Short mmCIF file of C-alpha atoms in Angstrom, two decimals:
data_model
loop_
_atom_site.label_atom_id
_atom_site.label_comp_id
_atom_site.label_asym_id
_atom_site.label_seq_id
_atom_site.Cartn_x
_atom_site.Cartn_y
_atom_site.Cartn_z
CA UNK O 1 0.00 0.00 0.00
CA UNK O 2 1.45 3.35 -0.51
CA UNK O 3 2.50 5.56 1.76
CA UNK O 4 -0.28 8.74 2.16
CA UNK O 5 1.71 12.31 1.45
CA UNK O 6 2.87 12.36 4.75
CA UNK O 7 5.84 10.12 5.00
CA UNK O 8 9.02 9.76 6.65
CA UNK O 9 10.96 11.72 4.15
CA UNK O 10 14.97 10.18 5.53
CA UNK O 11 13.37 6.26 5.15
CA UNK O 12 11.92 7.29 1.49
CA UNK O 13 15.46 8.39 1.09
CA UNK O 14 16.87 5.40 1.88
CA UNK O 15 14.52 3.03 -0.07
CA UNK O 16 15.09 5.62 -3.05
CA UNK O 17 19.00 4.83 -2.69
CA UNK O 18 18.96 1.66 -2.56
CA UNK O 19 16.30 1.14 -5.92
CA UNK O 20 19.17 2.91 -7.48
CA UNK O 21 22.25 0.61 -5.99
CA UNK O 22 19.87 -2.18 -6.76
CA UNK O 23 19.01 -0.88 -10.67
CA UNK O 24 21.17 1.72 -11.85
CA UNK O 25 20.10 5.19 -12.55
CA UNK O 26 19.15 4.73 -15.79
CA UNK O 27 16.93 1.26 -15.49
CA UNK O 28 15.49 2.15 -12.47
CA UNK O 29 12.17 2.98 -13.73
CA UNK O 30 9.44 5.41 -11.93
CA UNK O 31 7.18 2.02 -11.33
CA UNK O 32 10.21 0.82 -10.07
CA UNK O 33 11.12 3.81 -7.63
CA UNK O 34 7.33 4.21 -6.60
CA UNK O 35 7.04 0.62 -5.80
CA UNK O 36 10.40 0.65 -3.35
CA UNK O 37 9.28 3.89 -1.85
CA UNK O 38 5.63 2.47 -1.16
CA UNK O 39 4.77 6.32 -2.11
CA UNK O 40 2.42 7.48 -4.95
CA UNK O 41 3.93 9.53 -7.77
CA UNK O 42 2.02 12.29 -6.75
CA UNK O 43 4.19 12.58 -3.36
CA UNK O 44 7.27 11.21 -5.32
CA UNK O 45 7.39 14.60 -7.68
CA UNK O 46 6.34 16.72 -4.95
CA UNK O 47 8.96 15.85 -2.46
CA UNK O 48 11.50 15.56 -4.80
CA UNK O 49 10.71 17.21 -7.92
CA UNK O 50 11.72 14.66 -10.93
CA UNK O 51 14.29 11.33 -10.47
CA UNK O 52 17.35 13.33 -11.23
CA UNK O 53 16.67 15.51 -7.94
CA UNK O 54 16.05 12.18 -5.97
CA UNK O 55 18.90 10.52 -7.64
CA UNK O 56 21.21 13.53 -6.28
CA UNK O 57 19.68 12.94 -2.90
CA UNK O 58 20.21 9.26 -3.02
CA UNK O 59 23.73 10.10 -3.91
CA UNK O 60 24.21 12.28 -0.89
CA UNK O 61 22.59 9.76 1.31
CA UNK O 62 25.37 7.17 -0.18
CA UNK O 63 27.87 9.67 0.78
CA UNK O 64 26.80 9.51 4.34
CA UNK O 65 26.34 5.60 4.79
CA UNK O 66 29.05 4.73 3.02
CA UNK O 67 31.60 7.14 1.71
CA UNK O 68 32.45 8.91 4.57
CA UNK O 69 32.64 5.62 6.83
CA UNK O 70 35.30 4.54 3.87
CA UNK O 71 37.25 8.21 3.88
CA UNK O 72 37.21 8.09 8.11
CA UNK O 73 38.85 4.33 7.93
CA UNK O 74 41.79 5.42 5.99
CA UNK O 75 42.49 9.01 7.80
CA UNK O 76 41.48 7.13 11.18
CA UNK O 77 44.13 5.73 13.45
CA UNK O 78 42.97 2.17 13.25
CA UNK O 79 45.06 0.17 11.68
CA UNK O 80 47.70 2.32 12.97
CA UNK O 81 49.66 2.01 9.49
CA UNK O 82 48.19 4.27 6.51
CA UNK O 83 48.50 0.36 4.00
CA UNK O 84 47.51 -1.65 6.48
CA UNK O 85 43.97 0.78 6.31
CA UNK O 86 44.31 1.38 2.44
CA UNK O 87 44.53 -3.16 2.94
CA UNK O 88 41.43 -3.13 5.34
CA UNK O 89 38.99 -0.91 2.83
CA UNK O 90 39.98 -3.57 -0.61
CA UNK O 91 39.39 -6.48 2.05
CA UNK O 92 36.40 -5.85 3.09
CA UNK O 93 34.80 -5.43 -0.66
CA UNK O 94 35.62 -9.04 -0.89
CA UNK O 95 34.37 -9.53 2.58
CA UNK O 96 30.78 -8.08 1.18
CA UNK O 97 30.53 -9.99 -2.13
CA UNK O 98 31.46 -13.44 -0.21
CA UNK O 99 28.51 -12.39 2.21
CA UNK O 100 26.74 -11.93 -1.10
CA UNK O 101 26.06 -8.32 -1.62
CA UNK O 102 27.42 -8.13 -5.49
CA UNK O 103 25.48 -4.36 -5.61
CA UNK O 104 29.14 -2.59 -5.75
CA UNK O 105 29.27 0.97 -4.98
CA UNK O 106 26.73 3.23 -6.07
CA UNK O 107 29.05 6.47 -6.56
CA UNK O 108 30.82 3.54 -8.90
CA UNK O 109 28.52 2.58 -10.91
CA UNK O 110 27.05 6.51 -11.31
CA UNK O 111 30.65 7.44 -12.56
CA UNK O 112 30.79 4.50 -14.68
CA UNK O 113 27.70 5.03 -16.65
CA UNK O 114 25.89 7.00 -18.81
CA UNK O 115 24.40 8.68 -15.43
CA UNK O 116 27.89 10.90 -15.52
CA UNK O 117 26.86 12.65 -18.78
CA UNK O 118 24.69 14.99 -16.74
CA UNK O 119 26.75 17.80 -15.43
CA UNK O 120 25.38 18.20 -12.06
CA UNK O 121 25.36 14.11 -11.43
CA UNK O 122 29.19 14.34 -12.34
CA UNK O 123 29.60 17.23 -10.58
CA UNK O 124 28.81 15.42 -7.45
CA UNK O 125 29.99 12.12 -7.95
CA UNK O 126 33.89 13.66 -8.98
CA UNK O 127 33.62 15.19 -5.69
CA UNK O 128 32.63 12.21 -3.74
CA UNK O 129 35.48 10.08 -5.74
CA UNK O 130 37.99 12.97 -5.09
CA UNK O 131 37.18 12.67 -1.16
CA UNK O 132 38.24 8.71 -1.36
CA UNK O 133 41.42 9.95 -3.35
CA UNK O 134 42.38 12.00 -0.89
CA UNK O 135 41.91 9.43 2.07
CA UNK O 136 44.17 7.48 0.58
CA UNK O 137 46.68 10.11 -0.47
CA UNK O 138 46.63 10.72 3.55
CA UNK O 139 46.51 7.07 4.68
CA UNK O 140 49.98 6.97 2.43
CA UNK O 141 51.47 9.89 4.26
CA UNK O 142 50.28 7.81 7.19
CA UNK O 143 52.37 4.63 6.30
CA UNK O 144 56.42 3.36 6.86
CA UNK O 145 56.17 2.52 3.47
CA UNK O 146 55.43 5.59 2.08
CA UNK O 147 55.63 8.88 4.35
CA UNK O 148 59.04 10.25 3.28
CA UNK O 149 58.22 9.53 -0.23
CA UNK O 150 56.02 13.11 -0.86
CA UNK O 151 53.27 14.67 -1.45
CA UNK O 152 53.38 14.21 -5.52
CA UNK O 153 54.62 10.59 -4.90
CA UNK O 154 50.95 10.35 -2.43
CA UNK O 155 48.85 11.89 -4.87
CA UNK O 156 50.65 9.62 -7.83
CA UNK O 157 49.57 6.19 -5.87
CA UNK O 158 45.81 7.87 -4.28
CA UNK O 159 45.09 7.70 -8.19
CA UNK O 160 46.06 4.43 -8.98
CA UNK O 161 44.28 3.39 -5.65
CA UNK O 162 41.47 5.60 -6.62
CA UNK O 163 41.45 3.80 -9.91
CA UNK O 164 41.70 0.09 -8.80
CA UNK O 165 39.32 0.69 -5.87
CA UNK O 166 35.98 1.59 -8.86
CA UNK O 167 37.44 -1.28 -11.16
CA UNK O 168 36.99 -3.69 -7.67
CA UNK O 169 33.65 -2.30 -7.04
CA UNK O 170 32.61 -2.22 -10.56
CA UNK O 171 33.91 -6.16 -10.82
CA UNK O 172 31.75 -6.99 -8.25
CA UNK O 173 28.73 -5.92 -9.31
CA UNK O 174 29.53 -7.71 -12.63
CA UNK O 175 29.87 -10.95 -10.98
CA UNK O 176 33.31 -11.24 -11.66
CA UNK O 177 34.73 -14.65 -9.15
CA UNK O 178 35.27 -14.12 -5.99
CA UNK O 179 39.40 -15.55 -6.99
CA UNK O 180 39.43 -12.46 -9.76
CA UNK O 181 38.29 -10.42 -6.58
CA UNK O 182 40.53 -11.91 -4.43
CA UNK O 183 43.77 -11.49 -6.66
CA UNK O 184 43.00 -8.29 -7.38
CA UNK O 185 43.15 -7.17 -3.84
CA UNK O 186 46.14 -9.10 -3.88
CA UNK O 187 48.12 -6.99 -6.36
CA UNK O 188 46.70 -3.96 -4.52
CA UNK O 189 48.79 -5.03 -1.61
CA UNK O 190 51.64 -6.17 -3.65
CA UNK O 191 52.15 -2.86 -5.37
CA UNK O 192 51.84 -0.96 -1.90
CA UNK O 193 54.84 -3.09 -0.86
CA UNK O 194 53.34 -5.33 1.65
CA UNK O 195 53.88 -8.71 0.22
CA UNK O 196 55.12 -9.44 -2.86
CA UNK O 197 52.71 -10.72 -5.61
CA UNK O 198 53.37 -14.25 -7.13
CA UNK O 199 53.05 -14.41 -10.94
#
């Protein structure tokens, strides 16, 4: 049954994000939104205008359940080393597809498709992907490995990390095997100088 006009706006929010993590922007249809929210279009346009507006909320609402959990793990203190974090963020996107959530990341998936031809959307998602690339340009500067090294050396390896961690996330959503995962995280680690990779 749908919801009447009054509705917990943060829960439609919520349901709204995860349509889109579920779907994509682009396939997730307006029957398909209404029937996640439980509202009637109606309330769906009024609260929030058309499905790019709700699409920018849903991103927004991503960025507070999981992209700021992800930027706080590797400029927190815990692991104490900067790679051991930068380790603990790849490991646990295996960790979530072997529990068998193969959804990826939303802010992923937005960059990767056709979603990031709107200026605004890209606007927004190039800032949330520029907050993880500067995590792990500080995690780096937090690490044996790497804290003499500099600040052009950080932001050299952030990208690459930056780059690897959407082709993970992107992977898993594709279904990619759990060993493709697995190795991948692997050369991650290798690269960052933590054990060496076996070819």
């Amino acid at each position: 049954m749908a919801r009447p006009r009054e509705f917990d706006t943060d829960q439609a929010i919520g349901d709204a994000m995860n349509v889109f993590w579920e779907l994509g922007y682009e396939e997730a249809s307006l029957p398909d939104l209404l029937k996640g929210m439980g509202l009637t279009r109606g309330s769906l346009y009024k609260a929030f205008k058309d499905k790019k507006t709700l699409f920018l909320t849903a991103i927004a609402r991503y960025e507070t359940d999981a992209v700021q959990p992800a930027v706080k793990l590797l400029t927190g203190d815990t692991p104490a080393d900067g790679v051991d974090r930068i380790n603990t963020l790849f490991q646990s996107i295996v960790s979530t597809v072997r529990n068998g959530d193969r959804r990826g990341c939303l802010l992923c998936s937005a960059a990767a498709g056709p979603a990031a031809d709107d200026q605004d959307i890209s606007r927004m998602v190039q800032g949330l992907l520029n907050d993880m690339q500067n995590g792990f340009a500080l995690a780096l500067a937090d690490s044996r490995h790497y804290r003499t090294a500099g600040k052009a050396e950080h932001e050299r390896m952030a990208s690459l990390l930056l780059s690897q961690y959407v082709g993970l996330r992107i992977l898993a959503r594709s279904r990619a095997p759990l060993a493709v995962l697995d190795q991948s995280v692997a050369a991650v680690v290798g690269v960052l100088g933590r054990v060496t990779v076996e070819t």
